[in-house]
Amino acid sequence: MSMLFKPGKIGTLELPNRLVRSATAERMADADGRPLPKLKALYQELARGGVGLIISGHMYVHPSGKCHPEMMGIYSDELIPGLAELAEAVHGAGGRIAVQINHGGMQCSPETVKETIAPSAIDADFLKHPPREMPPAEIELLIDAFAQAARRVKEAGFDGVQIHGAHGYLISQFLSPFVNKRSDKWGRGLVGRMRFLRAVCRAVRAEVGPDYPMLIKLGVKDAVDGGMTLEEGMGVMTALESMRLDAVEISAGIGGGRSSSIRKGIRSAADEAYFRPWAQKARKRTRLPIILVGGFRSQRVMEDVLSYGDADFISLCRPLICEPDLPNRMRTGLQERSSCISANLCWAEQEGEGIACKCPLEKLDR
Ligand SMILES: Cc1cc2nc3c(=O)[nH]c(=O)nc-3n(C[C@H](O)[C@H](O)[C@H](O)COP(=O)(O)O)c2cc1C
């Protein structure tokens, strides 16, 4: 009996199966962050392909948090009508869609922001330019920016909101002792470093109301020396229920960019589900539904993770760039394994290109 195609629930949101499209920056937006028509077509294709829940590419909640060119924005009410069209398109194709909201902090590109900001003015090799430390008033402003963005998500008709708390972006920066060196209430120890996330969740919940699905993608461990340890990450995990979240998707934090969260070369079952040990630990710390991402390629491994109870939902990014209809192909027995070879060639390298599978065709077993 397939666990993968059993219905599931995230808060009040009922889903037809356990497959989630993990947030994927599509790079299909104009200079103001408005989605282009090709994004609507992509979401419809994903919905028709049978995935239970689509999570949009990250959208910036404030202009100071635009991570890269062609990122979608959700920083103004003027953007609501264009976003509503996306939600409607997905619903029309029989799908469900949540929006991932984000602020890039120190990880924003020099192409999209004049200066970057962070909890503290740190420097590190992987930063394109060192950030400016945020004063308390700016912290409060951005908490509200997250809340207003979440209100827009709901007003546009989406099925839920996901707060991006992973991959070294602003929330991840607050959680991390590598970046957050503050001595005021927004820093010092895990409770202080968690305060920004807690305040964002409180403000979002106040805007969207008690029943609206509110998810988080959480980086539970940094990939830099002096960063957040797994034990601290599990401390954050334990606190999520009190932040009134409805589900947690597990990933990595600072330094958790392409090399650690988006691993290359997944060839065998042993390479798959690379964050599974973290999910197993998380299970003991929270009663929230767990969404696990990272390297899933075969139905066998997905079913195994679900049947052991290590996660409740399986989240896929690159396999759905490669084959948006993979869920239906698995459900009908046409295909057991994604054709994705995890070469990480799917990024858009030039403006106007958008994400696309660019791996050699002969490798794709279709
Ligand atoms: C092109 C591309 C864009 C991505 N954009 C996002 C994003 O907007 N938000 C996010 O949380 N993760 C993003 N990720 C990370 C994925 O959601 C996922 O965590 C990671 O790729 C591992 O899953 P996979 O092995 O199924 O690809 C992106 C990954 C890729 C390859």
Coordinates of C-alpha atoms and ligand atoms in Angstrom, one line a residue:
M1 CA 0.0 0.0 0.0
S2 CA 1.5 3.3 -1.1
M3 CA 1.9 5.9 1.7
L4 CA 3.0 8.5 -0.8
F5 CA -0.5 8.8 -2.3
K6 CA -2.5 8.8 0.9
P7 CA -4.2 12.2 1.7
G8 CA -2.5 14.4 4.3
K9 CA -3.2 17.5 6.3
I10 CA -1.2 20.6 7.2
G11 CA -3.3 22.6 9.7
T12 CA -6.6 23.1 8.0
L13 CA -5.2 22.4 4.5
E14 CA -6.2 19.0 3.1
L15 CA -3.8 17.6 0.5
P16 CA -4.4 14.7 -1.8
N17 CA -1.0 13.1 -1.4
R18 CA 2.3 13.5 0.5
L19 CA 4.3 15.1 -2.3
V20 CA 5.3 18.8 -2.0
R21 CA 7.1 20.9 -4.5
S22 CA 9.8 22.6 -2.4
A23 CA 10.2 26.3 -2.9
T24 CA 12.2 26.9 -6.1
A25 CA 13.2 30.4 -7.3
E26 CA 12.0 30.3 -10.8
R27 CA 13.5 33.6 -12.0
M28 CA 10.4 34.3 -14.0
A29 CA 9.5 37.8 -12.7
D30 CA 9.9 41.3 -14.1
A31 CA 12.1 44.1 -12.5
D32 CA 9.4 44.9 -9.9
G33 CA 8.9 41.3 -8.9
R34 CA 5.7 40.7 -10.8
P35 CA 5.3 37.1 -12.2
L36 CA 5.6 36.7 -15.9
P37 CA 3.1 34.6 -17.9
K38 CA 5.5 31.7 -18.2
L39 CA 5.4 31.2 -14.4
K40 CA 1.6 30.7 -14.5
A41 CA 2.1 28.0 -17.2
L42 CA 4.8 26.3 -15.1
Y43 CA 2.6 26.2 -12.0
Q44 CA -0.3 24.8 -14.1
E45 CA 2.0 22.1 -15.4
L46 CA 3.1 21.2 -11.8
A47 CA -0.6 21.1 -10.6
R48 CA -1.6 18.9 -13.5
G49 CA 1.4 16.7 -12.8
G50 CA -0.1 15.6 -9.5
V51 CA 2.0 17.2 -6.8
G52 CA 0.0 17.6 -3.6
L53 CA 1.2 21.1 -2.7
I54 CA 3.3 23.6 -4.6
I55 CA 5.4 26.0 -2.7
S56 CA 6.3 29.1 -4.8
G57 CA 9.8 30.3 -5.2
H58 CA 10.8 32.7 -2.5
M59 CA 9.3 36.2 -2.7
Y60 CA 10.8 39.3 -1.1
V61 CA 8.8 40.9 1.6
H62 CA 10.7 44.3 1.4
P63 CA 12.8 45.9 -1.3
S64 CA 15.9 45.7 1.0
G65 CA 15.5 41.9 0.9
K66 CA 15.5 41.2 -2.8
C67 CA 18.0 38.3 -3.2
H68 CA 18.6 38.2 -6.9
P69 CA 17.3 39.6 -10.2
E70 CA 14.0 38.2 -11.4
M71 CA 12.9 37.2 -7.9
M72 CA 9.2 37.6 -7.2
G73 CA 8.0 40.3 -4.8
I74 CA 5.3 40.5 -2.3
Y75 CA 6.2 43.9 -0.7
S76 CA 3.2 46.0 -1.9
D77 CA -0.5 45.7 -2.2
E78 CA -0.2 46.6 -5.9
L79 CA 1.3 43.1 -6.5
I80 CA -1.8 41.3 -5.2
P81 CA -3.8 41.1 -8.5
G82 CA -0.9 39.5 -10.4
L83 CA -0.3 37.0 -7.6
A84 CA -4.0 36.3 -7.4
E85 CA -3.9 35.2 -11.0
L86 CA -1.2 32.6 -10.1
A87 CA -3.3 31.2 -7.3
E88 CA -6.3 31.0 -9.5
A89 CA -4.4 29.3 -12.3
V90 CA -3.2 26.6 -9.9
H91 CA -6.7 26.1 -8.4
G92 CA -8.1 25.9 -11.9
A93 CA -5.7 23.1 -12.7
G94 CA -6.8 21.2 -9.6
G95 CA -3.7 22.1 -7.4
R96 CA -2.9 23.7 -4.1
I97 CA -0.2 26.4 -3.6
A98 CA 1.5 28.1 -0.7
V99 CA 3.9 31.1 -1.0
Q100 CA 7.4 31.2 0.5
I101 CA 8.1 34.7 2.0
N102 CA 11.7 35.8 2.5
H103 CA 14.2 38.6 3.2
G104 CA 17.7 38.0 2.0
G105 CA 19.6 40.1 4.5
M106 CA 23.3 39.9 3.9
Q107 CA 22.8 37.4 1.1
C108 CA 21.2 39.8 -1.3
S109 CA 23.1 40.4 -4.6
P110 CA 24.8 43.7 -5.3
E111 CA 22.7 43.7 -8.5
T112 CA 19.5 44.0 -6.5
V113 CA 20.3 46.1 -3.4
K114 CA 22.6 49.1 -2.8
E115 CA 23.7 47.8 0.6
T116 CA 23.0 44.6 2.5
I117 CA 21.8 44.3 6.1
A118 CA 22.2 41.7 8.8
P119 CA 21.8 41.3 12.6
S120 CA 25.5 42.2 12.9
A121 CA 28.1 43.7 10.6
I122 CA 30.1 40.5 10.1
D123 CA 32.4 39.6 7.3
A124 CA 32.9 36.2 5.7
D125 CA 34.6 34.8 2.5
F126 CA 31.3 33.8 1.0
L127 CA 29.8 37.4 1.3
K128 CA 29.8 39.6 -1.8
H129 CA 29.8 42.7 0.4
P130 CA 29.8 43.0 4.2
P131 CA 26.4 43.9 5.7
R132 CA 25.4 46.9 7.8
E133 CA 24.0 46.1 11.3
M134 CA 20.3 46.6 11.6
P135 CA 19.1 49.1 14.2
P136 CA 16.1 47.9 16.4
A137 CA 13.7 50.1 14.4
E138 CA 14.6 48.4 11.2
I139 CA 14.1 45.0 12.8
E140 CA 10.6 46.0 13.8
L141 CA 9.9 47.3 10.3
L142 CA 10.9 44.0 8.8
I143 CA 8.8 42.0 11.2
D144 CA 5.9 44.0 9.9
A145 CA 7.0 43.5 6.3
F146 CA 6.8 39.8 6.8
A147 CA 3.3 40.1 8.4
Q148 CA 2.0 42.4 5.6
A149 CA 3.5 40.0 3.0
A150 CA 1.6 37.1 4.6
R151 CA -1.6 39.1 4.6
R152 CA -1.1 39.6 0.8
V153 CA -0.5 35.9 0.4
K154 CA -3.9 35.2 2.0
E155 CA -5.7 38.0 0.2
A156 CA -4.4 36.8 -3.2
G157 CA -6.1 33.5 -2.5
F158 CA -3.2 31.1 -1.9
D159 CA -3.6 28.1 0.3
G160 CA -0.9 28.9 2.9
V161 CA 2.3 30.8 3.6
Q162 CA 5.8 29.4 4.3
I163 CA 8.3 31.5 6.2
H164 CA 11.8 31.0 4.9
G165 CA 14.0 30.3 7.9
A166 CA 16.8 28.4 6.1
H167 CA 19.7 28.7 3.7
G168 CA 21.4 31.7 5.4
Y169 CA 18.7 34.3 4.7
L170 CA 17.6 36.9 7.2
I171 CA 15.8 34.6 9.7
S172 CA 18.6 32.1 9.5
Q173 CA 21.1 35.0 10.1
F174 CA 19.2 35.9 13.3
L175 CA 19.3 32.3 14.5
S176 CA 23.0 31.9 13.9
P177 CA 25.7 32.8 16.4
F178 CA 28.1 33.1 13.4
V179 CA 26.1 36.2 12.2
N180 CA 24.1 37.4 15.2
K181 CA 26.6 38.9 17.6
R182 CA 24.1 41.4 19.1
S183 CA 24.1 42.2 22.7
D184 CA 20.5 43.6 22.8
K185 CA 17.3 41.5 23.1
W186 CA 17.6 40.3 19.5
G187 CA 20.8 38.4 20.2
R188 CA 22.7 36.7 23.1
G189 CA 21.9 33.0 23.5
L190 CA 19.4 31.0 21.6
V191 CA 16.3 32.6 23.2
G192 CA 17.5 36.0 22.0
R193 CA 18.5 34.8 18.6
M194 CA 15.1 33.1 18.2
R195 CA 13.3 36.3 19.1
F196 CA 13.1 37.6 15.5
L197 CA 11.6 34.4 14.2
R198 CA 9.2 34.3 17.1
A199 CA 8.2 37.9 16.5
V200 CA 7.7 37.2 12.7
C201 CA 5.5 34.2 13.5
R202 CA 3.4 36.2 16.0
A203 CA 2.9 39.1 13.5
V204 CA 2.1 36.8 10.6
R205 CA -0.4 34.8 12.7
A206 CA -2.0 38.0 13.8
E207 CA -2.5 39.0 10.2
V208 CA -3.7 35.7 8.7
G209 CA -5.8 34.5 11.6
P210 CA -5.8 31.3 13.6
D211 CA -6.8 28.9 10.8
Y212 CA -4.6 29.9 7.9
P213 CA -1.8 27.3 7.2
M214 CA 1.5 28.8 8.3
L215 CA 4.6 26.7 7.5
I216 CA 8.3 27.2 8.0
K217 CA 11.4 26.0 6.1
L218 CA 13.9 25.8 8.9
G219 CA 17.7 25.5 8.7
V220 CA 18.4 23.3 11.7
K221 CA 22.2 23.4 11.4
D222 CA 24.7 25.8 9.9
A223 CA 27.4 24.7 7.6
V224 CA 30.0 27.1 8.9
D225 CA 32.4 26.9 11.9
G226 CA 30.9 28.8 14.8
G227 CA 27.4 28.6 13.4
M228 CA 24.2 27.1 14.8
T229 CA 24.7 23.5 16.0
L230 CA 22.2 20.7 15.5
E231 CA 21.5 20.8 19.2
E232 CA 20.5 24.4 19.0
G233 CA 18.5 23.8 15.8
M234 CA 16.6 21.2 17.7
G235 CA 16.0 23.8 20.4
V236 CA 14.3 26.0 17.7
M237 CA 12.4 22.9 16.6
T238 CA 11.0 22.4 20.1
A239 CA 9.8 26.0 20.1
L240 CA 7.9 25.9 16.8
E241 CA 4.6 24.7 18.3
S242 CA 4.6 27.6 20.6
M243 CA 5.0 29.9 17.6
R244 CA 1.7 28.5 16.3
L245 CA 3.2 27.1 13.1
D246 CA 1.4 24.2 11.3
A247 CA 4.3 22.4 9.7
V248 CA 8.1 22.4 9.4
E249 CA 10.2 21.6 6.4
I250 CA 13.8 20.6 7.3
S251 CA 16.9 22.0 5.6
A252 CA 20.3 23.6 6.4
G253 CA 21.1 27.1 7.6
I254 CA 24.0 29.5 7.1
G255 CA 26.4 28.3 4.4
G256 CA 23.6 25.9 3.5
G257 CA 23.6 27.1 -0.1
R258 CA 24.2 25.0 -3.1
S259 CA 26.9 22.6 -1.7
S260 CA 25.1 21.5 1.5
S261 CA 21.4 21.9 0.9
I262 CA 21.4 21.3 -2.8
R263 CA 23.8 18.4 -3.0
K264 CA 25.1 17.2 -6.4
G265 CA 25.5 13.7 -7.7
I266 CA 22.7 11.8 -6.1
R267 CA 23.0 8.4 -7.7
S268 CA 22.1 5.7 -5.3
A269 CA 19.5 5.2 -2.6
A270 CA 22.2 5.8 0.0
D271 CA 22.7 9.3 -1.4
E272 CA 19.0 10.2 -1.1
A273 CA 17.2 11.9 1.7
Y274 CA 20.3 13.4 3.1
F275 CA 18.6 15.3 5.9
R276 CA 16.8 12.2 7.2
P277 CA 18.8 11.9 10.4
W278 CA 17.8 15.5 11.3
A279 CA 14.1 14.6 10.7
Q280 CA 14.5 11.6 13.0
K281 CA 15.7 13.9 15.7
A282 CA 13.1 16.5 15.0
R283 CA 10.3 13.9 15.4
K284 CA 11.2 13.6 19.1
R285 CA 11.1 17.4 19.5
T286 CA 7.8 18.4 17.8
R287 CA 4.3 17.2 17.0
L288 CA 4.1 19.3 13.9
P289 CA 3.9 17.6 10.5
I290 CA 7.4 17.2 9.1
I291 CA 8.2 17.9 5.5
L292 CA 11.5 16.5 4.5
V293 CA 13.5 17.8 1.5
G294 CA 16.9 17.0 0.1
G295 CA 17.9 14.4 -2.5
F296 CA 14.7 12.3 -2.9
R297 CA 14.8 10.6 -6.2
S298 CA 13.1 7.1 -5.9
Q299 CA 9.7 6.2 -4.8
R300 CA 11.2 3.3 -2.7
V301 CA 13.1 5.8 -0.5
M302 CA 10.2 8.2 -0.2
E303 CA 7.9 5.3 0.9
D304 CA 10.5 4.1 3.3
V305 CA 10.9 7.5 5.0
L306 CA 7.1 7.8 5.3
S307 CA 6.5 4.3 6.6
Y308 CA 9.2 4.6 9.3
G309 CA 7.4 7.8 10.3
D310 CA 10.5 9.9 9.9
A311 CA 8.5 12.5 7.9
D312 CA 4.9 13.1 6.9
F313 CA 5.5 14.8 3.5
I314 CA 8.3 14.4 0.9
S315 CA 9.5 17.6 -0.7
L316 CA 11.1 17.8 -4.2
C317 CA 12.8 20.6 -6.0
R318 CA 15.1 19.4 -8.8
P319 CA 13.1 16.3 -9.8
L320 CA 10.1 18.5 -10.5
I321 CA 12.2 20.9 -12.7
C322 CA 13.3 17.8 -14.6
E323 CA 9.8 16.2 -14.7
P324 CA 6.9 18.3 -13.5
D325 CA 4.6 15.2 -13.9
L326 CA 6.7 12.9 -11.9
P327 CA 4.0 12.5 -9.1
N328 CA 1.5 11.2 -11.7
R329 CA 4.1 9.0 -13.3
M330 CA 4.9 7.4 -9.9
R331 CA 1.2 7.1 -8.9
T332 CA 0.4 5.2 -12.1
G333 CA 3.5 3.0 -12.0
L334 CA 5.0 4.5 -15.1
Q335 CA 8.2 5.5 -13.3
E336 CA 9.9 4.6 -10.0
R337 CA 12.8 7.0 -10.1
S338 CA 13.3 10.6 -11.1
S339 CA 15.5 11.1 -14.2
C340 CA 17.2 14.0 -12.4
I341 CA 21.0 13.4 -12.2
S342 CA 21.5 16.3 -9.7
A343 CA 24.1 18.0 -11.7
N344 CA 22.7 21.4 -10.7
L345 CA 22.5 22.8 -14.2
C346 CA 18.9 23.9 -13.7
W347 CA 19.8 27.4 -12.4
A348 CA 19.1 30.3 -14.7
E349 CA 22.4 31.6 -15.7
Q350 CA 21.2 34.6 -17.7
E351 CA 18.3 37.0 -17.4
G352 CA 15.2 35.8 -19.2
E353 CA 16.2 32.1 -19.1
G354 CA 14.3 30.9 -16.0
I355 CA 14.9 27.5 -14.4
A356 CA 15.1 24.6 -16.7
C357 CA 16.5 21.1 -16.8
K358 CA 19.6 21.5 -19.0
C359 CA 21.2 18.1 -18.4
P360 CA 22.1 16.0 -21.4
L361 CA 19.0 14.5 -22.9
E362 CA 20.5 11.0 -23.2
K363 CA 20.7 10.9 -19.4
L364 CA 17.0 11.4 -19.1
D365 CA 15.4 8.1 -19.3
R366 CA 12.0 9.1 -20.9
Ligands
LIG1 C1 17.0 26.3 -9.0 C2 16.8 26.2 -7.5 C3 16.1 27.2 -6.9 C4 15.9 27.1 -5.5 N1 15.1 28.1 -4.8 C5 14.8 27.9 -3.5 C6 13.9 28.9 -2.9 O1 13.4 29.8 -3.5 N2 13.6 28.7 -1.6 C7 14.1 27.6 -0.9 O2 13.8 27.5 0.3 N3 14.9 26.7 -1.5 C8 15.2 26.8 -2.8 N4 16.0 25.9 -3.4 C9 16.4 24.7 -2.6 C10 15.3 23.5 -2.8 O3 14.0 23.9 -2.4 C11 15.7 22.2 -2.1 O4 15.8 22.5 -0.7 C12 17.0 21.6 -2.6 O5 17.2 21.8 -4.0 C13 17.2 20.1 -2.2 O6 16.1 19.4 -2.8 P1 16.2 18.5 -4.1 O7 17.3 17.5 -3.9 O8 14.8 17.9 -4.3 O9 16.5 19.4 -5.2 C14 16.3 26.0 -4.8 C15 17.0 25.0 -5.4 C16 17.3 25.0 -6.8 C17 18.0 23.9 -7.5

